[in-house]
Amino acid sequence: MRLLNWYDFDPFRELYEWLAKHTEDWVVYLVSAIVGCVGILTFVGLGALINVWLERRIIGRMQVRRGPNRVGPWGLLQPVADAIKLIQKEVLQPDLADSKLFSLPPILVFIPAMLSFAVFAWAPDMVLANLDVGVLYLLALSSITALAVFIAGWASNNKYALLGAMRVIAMMVSYEAPMVMALLGPVLFVGTMSVAGLVAWQSHYGPLAIYVPISLVVYIVSATAELNRTPADIAEAESEIVAGYHTEYSGMKWGLFYAVELVNSLAVSAIVASLFFGGWWLGGLEEFVPPWIIFIVKTYIFYFGLIWLRGTLPRFRIDQLMALAWKMLLPLGLINAGILATEVLIWREADLGDWVLAVFAVVNIALAAGLLILFFRVITARLYRLPRRPVLVPTIQVPSLPAPKTTASLNPPAAAP
């Protein structure tokens, strides 16, 4: 029996039952799909507005300032005011830009972000599209963004926009490989590519984060880089290339680029919550609290982590980001895939029981700690230009200060005629 039944409501349940009795089956599927789509659009739309306020407020606190506090109580209406301002602003377009392609990217970049929410399991029986290839579907959607960004940079006819777009392509291609290897970990370990199936497996055996810790670390770092947020926002580094691929965009077209960044951050947080931390499952607490509330809370916990990274870390250089992807994350992903494949092979072929999962968890956590320390020492070896431990210096040569200038030195006597 749920303690909070009044939370777990379904206002459309009676409508579905009435349609099932009086209409064809496809009508029920169509109506439920429309209701699901409207629900996801509402959550993402409201979430984007709330995330703007949350992000600015939290980063303001981290930077010892108050954040938005003028419009509405505690500045809650500031995102609405910003949206009205963007809608009213004139949408400019360069004369030499490709007019058709210039208007396409703000729409193209928004569609994959919205579609990704269709495969998340909000509750045991609350999935809009329970695809058998849900993980592959998410990876395919993440690849479309690179194409939209390159169109935006090329159609702007601006060298800074094109340079920013090329940076995005280089970064996304570099981080796509380790991201695929990272998501291969839970898929290989569980044996399904369905997001709902992965969450259901975790409801029986615990969060996958303890079984595939290397996959978790590699995915979080790769996804943070692909989000184009600080510390990986080199595509729009203001001090180098103005605003990158959206330099020429203004008004609501720029607003869509900004909004999709927040929606993508929310989607990445939902992927981490679903694939590595059980989604709607929370050790039996889902029997008392509606599962979709647990899923949303987990998502926003990881979203807070992304805000924390943005508020505390400086921006990486492009060569540092490339080195991190090719020299550390990709080798880690390959090694992790080999380890997990070997463990699954032993588990299945030897017909071992579920007790072996605890052994795998201990071994994988120890391997993750060892490999991360090893790779960090190797990749940062050249960066240690200061002593790693205190060094006793017996004598310090301090250069003497220059002699003060006196009035006589500033006003030398005039030469004799």
GROMACS .gro file of C-alpha atoms in nm:
model
  417
    1MET     CA    1   0.000   0.000   0.000
    2ARG     CA    2   0.140   0.338  -0.096
    3LEU     CA    3   0.164   0.607   0.167
    4LEU     CA    4   0.126   0.877  -0.095
    5ASN     CA    5  -0.149   0.749  -0.322
    6TRP     CA    6  -0.270   1.102  -0.385
    7TYR     CA    7   0.058   1.169  -0.565
    8ASP     CA    8   0.037   0.866  -0.793
    9PHE     CA    9  -0.258   0.979  -0.999
   10ASP     CA   10  -0.342   0.900  -1.360
   11PRO     CA   11  -0.615   1.138  -1.479
   12PHE     CA   12  -0.641   0.961  -1.816
   13ARG     CA   13  -0.690   0.607  -1.685
   14GLU     CA   14  -1.070   0.625  -1.705
   15LEU     CA   15  -1.045   0.776  -2.055
   16TYR     CA   16  -0.829   0.485  -2.177
   17GLU     CA   17  -1.070   0.231  -2.025
   18TRP     CA   18  -1.367   0.401  -2.190
   19LEU     CA   19  -1.190   0.412  -2.528
   20ALA     CA   20  -1.093   0.044  -2.499
   21LYS     CA   21  -1.457  -0.054  -2.450
   22HIS     CA   22  -1.613   0.169  -2.716
   23THR     CA   23  -1.347   0.210  -2.989
   24GLU     CA   24  -1.077   0.020  -3.175
   25ASP     CA   25  -0.742  -0.063  -3.014
   26TRP     CA   26  -0.546   0.175  -3.239
   27VAL     CA   27  -0.748   0.468  -3.102
   28VAL     CA   28  -0.626   0.389  -2.750
   29TYR     CA   29  -0.264   0.370  -2.872
   30LEU     CA   30  -0.302   0.699  -3.062
   31VAL     CA   31  -0.459   0.888  -2.771
   32SER     CA   32  -0.208   0.751  -2.519
   33ALA     CA   33   0.080   0.847  -2.751
   34ILE     CA   34  -0.052   1.202  -2.787
   35VAL     CA   35  -0.098   1.232  -2.409
   36GLY     CA   36   0.257   1.101  -2.355
   37CYS     CA   37   0.407   1.344  -2.607
   38VAL     CA   38   0.223   1.639  -2.453
   39GLY     CA   39   0.337   1.532  -2.107
   40ILE     CA   40   0.703   1.511  -2.216
   41LEU     CA   41   0.686   1.845  -2.397
   42THR     CA   42   0.534   2.005  -2.088
   43PHE     CA   43   0.800   1.859  -1.859
   44VAL     CA   44   1.087   1.960  -2.086
   45GLY     CA   45   0.945   2.309  -2.152
   46LEU     CA   46   0.879   2.385  -1.787
   47GLY     CA   47   1.207   2.217  -1.696
   48ALA     CA   48   1.400   2.447  -1.930
   49LEU     CA   49   1.249   2.756  -1.763
   50ILE     CA   50   1.313   2.619  -1.414
   51ASN     CA   51   1.666   2.514  -1.507
   52VAL     CA   52   1.752   2.867  -1.620
   53TRP     CA   53   1.659   3.003  -1.277
   54LEU     CA   54   1.825   2.713  -1.091
   55GLU     CA   55   2.149   2.738  -1.286
   56ARG     CA   56   2.185   3.114  -1.255
   57ARG     CA   57   2.090   3.110  -0.888
   58ILE     CA   58   2.326   2.823  -0.792
   59ILE     CA   59   2.620   2.960  -0.993
   60GLY     CA   60   2.555   3.300  -0.836
   61ARG     CA   61   2.586   3.145  -0.490
   62MET     CA   62   2.905   2.964  -0.591
   63GLN     CA   63   3.051   3.294  -0.712
   64VAL     CA   64   2.947   3.476  -0.389
   65ARG     CA   65   2.669   3.682  -0.546
   66ARG     CA   66   2.291   3.665  -0.530
   67GLY     CA   67   2.195   3.571  -0.885
   68PRO     CA   68   1.860   3.679  -1.033
   69ASN     CA   69   1.656   3.855  -0.765
   70ARG     CA   70   1.465   4.140  -0.930
   71VAL     CA   71   1.173   3.988  -1.125
   72GLY     CA   72   0.926   3.809  -0.901
   73PRO     CA   73   0.990   3.660  -0.556
   74TRP     CA   74   1.351   3.534  -0.536
   75GLY     CA   75   1.385   3.615  -0.906
   76LEU     CA   76   1.157   3.325  -1.004
   77LEU     CA   77   1.006   3.515  -1.299
   78GLN     CA   78   1.345   3.608  -1.447
   79PRO     CA   79   1.338   3.320  -1.704
   80VAL     CA   80   0.993   3.436  -1.820
   81ALA     CA   81   1.120   3.792  -1.856
   82ASP     CA   82   1.423   3.666  -2.052
   83ALA     CA   83   1.199   3.462  -2.283
   84ILE     CA   84   0.972   3.763  -2.351
   85LYS     CA   85   1.277   3.977  -2.422
   86LEU     CA   86   1.417   3.723  -2.670
   87ILE     CA   87   1.081   3.691  -2.848
   88GLN     CA   88   1.057   4.069  -2.891
   89LYS     CA   89   1.413   4.113  -3.020
   90GLU     CA   90   1.467   4.150  -3.393
   91VAL     CA   91   1.601   3.838  -3.564
   92LEU     CA   92   1.900   3.950  -3.771
   93GLN     CA   93   2.056   3.763  -4.061
   94PRO     CA   94   2.375   3.849  -4.254
   95ASP     CA   95   2.323   3.955  -4.616
   96LEU     CA   96   2.569   3.695  -4.746
   97ALA     CA   97   2.433   3.408  -4.534
   98ASP     CA   98   2.248   3.115  -4.689
   99SER     CA   99   1.894   3.214  -4.595
  100LYS     CA  100   1.740   2.863  -4.607
  101LEU     CA  101   2.016   2.679  -4.423
  102PHE     CA  102   2.060   2.964  -4.174
  103SER     CA  103   1.710   2.912  -4.030
  104LEU     CA  104   1.730   2.532  -4.018
  105PRO     CA  105   1.984   2.458  -3.736
  106PRO     CA  106   1.787   2.608  -3.442
  107ILE     CA  107   1.507   2.363  -3.526
  108LEU     CA  108   1.730   2.068  -3.615
  109VAL     CA  109   1.930   2.096  -3.295
  110PHE     CA  110   1.615   2.098  -3.080
  111ILE     CA  111   1.442   1.788  -3.223
  112PRO     CA  112   1.696   1.523  -3.106
  113ALA     CA  113   1.696   1.669  -2.755
  114MET     CA  114   1.317   1.632  -2.731
  115LEU     CA  115   1.307   1.284  -2.889
  116SER     CA  116   1.555   1.143  -2.639
  117PHE     CA  117   1.298   1.163  -2.356
  118ALA     CA  118   1.071   0.913  -2.535
  119VAL     CA  119   1.268   0.604  -2.427
  120PHE     CA  120   1.321   0.685  -2.060
  121ALA     CA  121   1.140   0.466  -1.807
  122TRP     CA  122   0.963   0.710  -1.575
  123ALA     CA  123   0.800   0.420  -1.387
  124PRO     CA  124   0.771   0.038  -1.436
  125ASP     CA  125   0.486   0.081  -1.689
  126MET     CA  126   0.547   0.442  -1.789
  127VAL     CA  127   0.754   0.446  -2.110
  128LEU     CA  128   0.640   0.631  -2.421
  129ALA     CA  129   0.849   0.417  -2.660
  130ASN     CA  130   1.001   0.103  -2.508
  131LEU     CA  131   1.248   0.035  -2.789
  132ASP     CA  132   1.460  -0.278  -2.788
  133VAL     CA  133   1.748  -0.063  -2.918
  134GLY     CA  134   1.691   0.230  -2.683
  135VAL     CA  135   2.062   0.287  -2.608
  136LEU     CA  136   2.147   0.281  -2.981
  137TYR     CA  137   1.859   0.526  -3.038
  138LEU     CA  138   2.007   0.769  -2.783
  139LEU     CA  139   2.352   0.747  -2.945
  140ALA     CA  140   2.205   0.808  -3.290
  141LEU     CA  141   2.020   1.118  -3.168
  142SER     CA  142   2.336   1.259  -3.013
  143SER     CA  143   2.511   1.235  -3.351
  144ILE     CA  144   2.253   1.451  -3.532
  145THR     CA  145   2.350   1.758  -3.328
  146ALA     CA  146   2.694   1.774  -3.492
  147LEU     CA  147   2.535   1.804  -3.838
  148ALA     CA  148   2.304   2.088  -3.726
  149VAL     CA  149   2.591   2.279  -3.566
  150PHE     CA  150   2.807   2.251  -3.879
  151ILE     CA  151   2.519   2.378  -4.094
  152ALA     CA  152   2.485   2.677  -3.860
  153GLY     CA  153   2.855   2.760  -3.884
  154TRP     CA  154   2.873   2.720  -4.263
  155ALA     CA  155   2.548   2.904  -4.344
  156SER     CA  156   2.646   3.208  -4.133
  157ASN     CA  157   2.927   3.300  -4.378
  158ASN     CA  158   3.139   3.409  -4.083
  159LYS     CA  159   3.490   3.281  -4.020
  160TYR     CA  160   3.444   3.276  -3.642
  161ALA     CA  161   3.118   3.081  -3.677
  162LEU     CA  162   3.281   2.831  -3.915
  163LEU     CA  163   3.581   2.789  -3.686
  164GLY     CA  164   3.350   2.729  -3.389
  165ALA     CA  165   3.151   2.473  -3.588
  166MET     CA  166   3.468   2.289  -3.689
  167ARG     CA  167   3.574   2.280  -3.326
  168VAL     CA  168   3.239   2.121  -3.236
  169ILE     CA  169   3.276   1.859  -3.509
  170ALA     CA  170   3.630   1.774  -3.394
  171MET     CA  171   3.521   1.752  -3.032
  172MET     CA  172   3.205   1.550  -3.096
  173VAL     CA  173   3.381   1.302  -3.325
  174SER     CA  174   3.657   1.262  -3.067
  175TYR     CA  175   3.419   1.203  -2.777
  176GLU     CA  176   3.164   0.994  -2.966
  177ALA     CA  177   3.397   0.693  -2.969
  178PRO     CA  178   3.459   0.680  -2.590
  179MET     CA  179   3.089   0.750  -2.529
  180VAL     CA  180   2.990   0.448  -2.738
  181MET     CA  181   3.245   0.234  -2.555
  182ALA     CA  182   3.111   0.363  -2.221
  183LEU     CA  183   2.748   0.276  -2.299
  184LEU     CA  184   2.860  -0.061  -2.433
  185GLY     CA  185   2.952  -0.150  -2.073
  186PRO     CA  186   2.600  -0.172  -1.920
  187VAL     CA  187   2.460  -0.319  -2.243
  188LEU     CA  188   2.724  -0.592  -2.245
  189PHE     CA  189   2.686  -0.666  -1.874
  190VAL     CA  190   2.305  -0.689  -1.872
  191GLY     CA  191   2.249  -0.820  -2.223
  192THR     CA  192   1.985  -0.573  -2.345
  193MET     CA  193   1.981  -0.236  -2.519
  194SER     CA  194   1.638  -0.140  -2.385
  195VAL     CA  195   1.651   0.147  -2.136
  196ALA     CA  196   1.348   0.008  -1.952
  197GLY     CA  197   1.516  -0.336  -1.947
  198LEU     CA  198   1.834  -0.192  -1.797
  199VAL     CA  199   1.633  -0.018  -1.524
  200ALA     CA  200   1.434  -0.336  -1.453
  201TRP     CA  201   1.760  -0.536  -1.417
  202GLN     CA  202   1.892  -0.284  -1.165
  203SER     CA  203   1.571  -0.313  -0.961
  204HIS     CA  204   1.676  -0.676  -0.891
  205TYR     CA  205   2.057  -0.657  -0.869
  206GLY     CA  206   2.138  -0.300  -0.767
  207PRO     CA  207   2.272   0.002  -0.957
  208LEU     CA  208   2.500  -0.070  -1.249
  209ALA     CA  209   2.737   0.202  -1.129
  210ILE     CA  210   2.901  -0.048  -0.891
  211TYR     CA  211   2.939  -0.314  -1.163
  212VAL     CA  212   3.063  -0.088  -1.445
  213PRO     CA  213   3.233   0.209  -1.270
  214ILE     CA  214   3.473   0.277  -1.559
  215SER     CA  215   3.178   0.309  -1.798
  216LEU     CA  216   3.019   0.562  -1.562
  217VAL     CA  217   3.331   0.780  -1.542
  218VAL     CA  218   3.399   0.766  -1.917
  219TYR     CA  219   3.037   0.847  -2.003
  220ILE     CA  220   3.010   1.143  -1.763
  221VAL     CA  221   3.332   1.302  -1.895
  222SER     CA  222   3.240   1.237  -2.260
  223ALA     CA  223   2.884   1.365  -2.220
  224THR     CA  224   3.005   1.678  -2.039
  225ALA     CA  225   3.237   1.754  -2.330
  226GLU     CA  226   2.963   1.697  -2.590
  227LEU     CA  227   2.725   1.928  -2.402
  228ASN     CA  228   2.953   2.219  -2.495
  229ARG     CA  229   2.931   2.359  -2.144
  230THR     CA  230   3.205   2.485  -1.917
  231PRO     CA  231   3.474   2.349  -1.882
  232ALA     CA  232   3.439   2.217  -2.241
  233ASP     CA  233   3.277   2.519  -2.410
  234ILE     CA  234   3.563   2.574  -2.654
  235ALA     CA  235   3.316   2.594  -2.946
  236GLU     CA  236   3.197   2.934  -2.824
  237ALA     CA  237   3.506   3.058  -2.644
  238GLU     CA  238   3.429   3.430  -2.627
  239SER     CA  239   3.791   3.537  -2.590
  240GLU     CA  240   3.896   3.345  -2.903
  241ILE     CA  241   3.610   3.316  -3.154
  242VAL     CA  242   3.338   3.553  -3.023
  243ALA     CA  243   3.044   3.309  -2.975
  244GLY     CA  244   3.139   3.028  -3.212
  245TYR     CA  245   2.882   2.875  -3.442
  246HIS     CA  246   2.594   3.098  -3.322
  247THR     CA  247   2.780   3.429  -3.351
  248GLU     CA  248   2.535   3.558  -3.616
  249TYR     CA  249   2.219   3.429  -3.447
  250SER     CA  250   1.999   3.663  -3.244
  251GLY     CA  251   1.653   3.680  -3.092
  252MET     CA  252   1.459   3.358  -3.054
  253LYS     CA  253   1.693   3.166  -3.287
  254TRP     CA  254   1.973   3.222  -3.037
  255GLY     CA  255   1.725   3.142  -2.760
  256LEU     CA  256   1.663   2.797  -2.910
  257PHE     CA  257   2.039   2.724  -2.907
  258TYR     CA  258   2.052   2.831  -2.543
  259ALA     CA  259   1.743   2.629  -2.449
  260VAL     CA  260   1.867   2.313  -2.618
  261GLU     CA  261   2.185   2.328  -2.410
  262LEU     CA  262   1.972   2.308  -2.096
  263VAL     CA  263   1.750   2.032  -2.239
  264ASN     CA  264   2.054   1.828  -2.342
  265SER     CA  265   2.196   1.865  -1.991
  266LEU     CA  266   1.870   1.733  -1.851
  267ALA     CA  267   1.873   1.442  -2.099
  268VAL     CA  268   2.230   1.347  -2.005
  269SER     CA  269   2.134   1.356  -1.636
  270ALA     CA  270   1.836   1.129  -1.713
  271ILE     CA  271   2.063   0.885  -1.901
  272VAL     CA  272   2.303   0.865  -1.605
  273ALA     CA  273   2.012   0.815  -1.366
  274SER     CA  274   1.856   0.543  -1.585
  275LEU     CA  275   2.157   0.345  -1.704
  276PHE     CA  276   2.378   0.361  -1.396
  277PHE     CA  277   2.166   0.446  -1.088
  278GLY     CA  278   1.844   0.251  -1.127
  279GLY     CA  279   1.610   0.511  -1.278
  280TRP     CA  280   1.281   0.489  -1.090
  281TRP     CA  281   1.418   0.219  -0.850
  282LEU     CA  282   1.546   0.319  -0.504
  283GLY     CA  283   1.589   0.007  -0.294
  284GLY     CA  284   1.220  -0.048  -0.219
  285LEU     CA  285   1.133   0.317  -0.157
  286GLU     CA  286   0.945   0.312  -0.488
  287GLU     CA  287   0.676   0.110  -0.307
  288PHE     CA  288   0.594   0.418  -0.101
  289VAL     CA  289   0.691   0.707  -0.326
  290PRO     CA  290   0.571   0.723  -0.687
  291PRO     CA  291   0.858   0.598  -0.908
  292TRP     CA  292   0.840   0.891  -1.148
  293ILE     CA  293   0.916   1.130  -0.862
  294ILE     CA  294   1.224   0.924  -0.773
  295PHE     CA  295   1.338   0.934  -1.136
  296ILE     CA  296   1.297   1.314  -1.158
  297VAL     CA  297   1.479   1.367  -0.827
  298LYS     CA  298   1.771   1.150  -0.943
  299THR     CA  299   1.784   1.337  -1.272
  300TYR     CA  300   1.804   1.673  -1.098
  301ILE     CA  301   2.073   1.548  -0.859
  302PHE     CA  302   2.300   1.475  -1.157
  303TYR     CA  303   2.193   1.800  -1.321
  304PHE     CA  304   2.317   1.979  -1.009
  305GLY     CA  305   2.652   1.805  -1.065
  306LEU     CA  306   2.673   1.957  -1.414
  307ILE     CA  307   2.597   2.302  -1.269
  308TRP     CA  308   2.868   2.246  -1.008
  309LEU     CA  309   3.122   2.163  -1.279
  310ARG     CA  310   3.025   2.475  -1.473
  311GLY     CA  311   3.057   2.696  -1.169
  312THR     CA  312   3.394   2.571  -1.046
  313LEU     CA  313   3.616   2.454  -1.333
  314PRO     CA  314   3.795   2.681  -1.582
  315ARG     CA  315   3.775   2.623  -1.956
  316PHE     CA  316   4.009   2.362  -2.107
  317ARG     CA  317   4.216   2.430  -2.415
  318ILE     CA  318   4.121   2.238  -2.729
  319ASP     CA  319   4.446   2.037  -2.727
  320GLN     CA  320   4.382   1.936  -2.365
  321LEU     CA  321   4.029   1.816  -2.452
  322MET     CA  322   4.153   1.621  -2.755
  323ALA     CA  323   4.429   1.459  -2.548
  324LEU     CA  324   4.181   1.360  -2.278
  325ALA     CA  325   3.957   1.187  -2.534
  326TRP     CA  326   4.218   0.999  -2.738
  327LYS     CA  327   4.486   0.929  -2.477
  328MET     CA  328   4.271   0.845  -2.175
  329LEU     CA  329   3.899   0.793  -2.232
  330LEU     CA  330   3.917   0.579  -2.546
  331PRO     CA  331   4.185   0.339  -2.409
  332LEU     CA  332   3.991   0.318  -2.082
  333GLY     CA  333   3.673   0.234  -2.273
  334LEU     CA  334   3.844  -0.039  -2.476
  335ILE     CA  335   4.004  -0.194  -2.168
  336ASN     CA  336   3.670  -0.176  -1.984
  337ALA     CA  337   3.486  -0.349  -2.269
  338GLY     CA  338   3.743  -0.630  -2.269
  339ILE     CA  339   3.717  -0.678  -1.892
  340LEU     CA  340   3.336  -0.682  -1.893
  341ALA     CA  341   3.321  -0.921  -2.190
  342THR     CA  342   3.552  -1.162  -2.008
  343GLU     CA  343   3.347  -1.144  -1.689
  344VAL     CA  344   3.018  -1.202  -1.871
  345LEU     CA  345   3.171  -1.493  -2.062
  346ILE     CA  346   3.288  -1.655  -1.737
  347TRP     CA  347   2.951  -1.586  -1.574
  348ARG     CA  348   2.746  -1.740  -1.854
  349GLU     CA  349   2.970  -2.026  -1.965
  350ALA     CA  350   3.053  -2.146  -1.614
  351ASP     CA  351   2.686  -2.109  -1.516
  352LEU     CA  352   2.775  -1.925  -1.198
  353GLY     CA  353   2.504  -1.793  -0.972
  354ASP     CA  354   2.419  -1.435  -0.887
  355TRP     CA  355   2.675  -1.441  -0.604
  356VAL     CA  356   2.946  -1.374  -0.858
  357LEU     CA  357   2.806  -1.023  -0.914
  358ALA     CA  358   2.946  -0.913  -0.577
  359VAL     CA  359   3.290  -1.038  -0.681
  360PHE     CA  360   3.264  -0.857  -1.012
  361ALA     CA  361   3.166  -0.535  -0.832
  362VAL     CA  362   3.469  -0.546  -0.599
  363VAL     CA  363   3.708  -0.634  -0.883
  364ASN     CA  364   3.573  -0.366  -1.118
  365ILE     CA  365   3.582  -0.090  -0.854
  366ALA     CA  366   3.944  -0.177  -0.769
  367LEU     CA  367   4.039  -0.188  -1.138
  368ALA     CA  368   3.865   0.145  -1.199
  369ALA     CA  369   4.058   0.315  -0.919
  370GLY     CA  370   4.390   0.170  -1.036
  371LEU     CA  371   4.338   0.250  -1.405
  372LEU     CA  372   4.219   0.607  -1.339
  373ILE     CA  373   4.521   0.681  -1.118
  374LEU     CA  374   4.755   0.528  -1.378
  375PHE     CA  375   4.607   0.721  -1.672
  376PHE     CA  376   4.598   1.049  -1.480
  377ARG     CA  377   4.967   1.011  -1.391
  378VAL     CA  378   5.061   0.928  -1.750
  379ILE     CA  379   4.855   1.199  -1.921
  380THR     CA  380   4.948   1.475  -1.674
  381ALA     CA  381   5.317   1.386  -1.641
  382ARG     CA  382   5.424   1.682  -1.857
  383LEU     CA  383   5.205   1.923  -1.666
  384TYR     CA  384   5.391   1.894  -1.335
  385ARG     CA  385   5.620   2.195  -1.353
  386LEU     CA  386   5.618   2.255  -0.978
  387PRO     CA  387   5.752   2.029  -0.699
  388ARG     CA  388   5.495   1.770  -0.587
  389ARG     CA  389   5.615   1.781  -0.226
  390PRO     CA  390   5.761   2.054  -0.003
  391VAL     CA  391   6.128   2.116  -0.074
  392LEU     CA  392   6.364   2.264   0.186
  393VAL     CA  393   6.552   2.556   0.034
  394PRO     CA  394   6.840   2.661   0.264
  395THR     CA  395   6.923   2.986   0.094
  396ILE     CA  396   6.710   3.207  -0.122
  397GLN     CA  397   6.875   3.465  -0.339
  398VAL     CA  398   6.656   3.774  -0.326
  399PRO     CA  399   6.761   4.048  -0.567
  400SER     CA  400   6.808   4.385  -0.405
  401LEU     CA  401   6.561   4.659  -0.473
  402PRO     CA  402   6.668   4.946  -0.698
  403ALA     CA  403   6.794   5.252  -0.519
  404PRO     CA  404   6.524   5.515  -0.458
  405LYS     CA  405   6.539   5.815  -0.679
  406THR     CA  406   6.624   6.134  -0.490
  407THR     CA  407   6.538   6.491  -0.579
  408ALA     CA  408   6.894   6.552  -0.684
  409SER     CA  409   6.890   6.259  -0.925
  410LEU     CA  410   6.558   6.373  -1.075
  411ASN     CA  411   6.685   6.736  -1.116
  412PRO     CA  412   7.053   6.716  -1.216
  413PRO     CA  413   7.244   7.046  -1.203
  414ALA     CA  414   7.261   7.239  -1.527
  415ALA     CA  415   7.586   7.215  -1.716
  416ALA     CA  416   7.824   7.514  -1.694
  417PRO     CA  417   7.822   7.738  -2.003
   0.00000   0.00000   0.00000
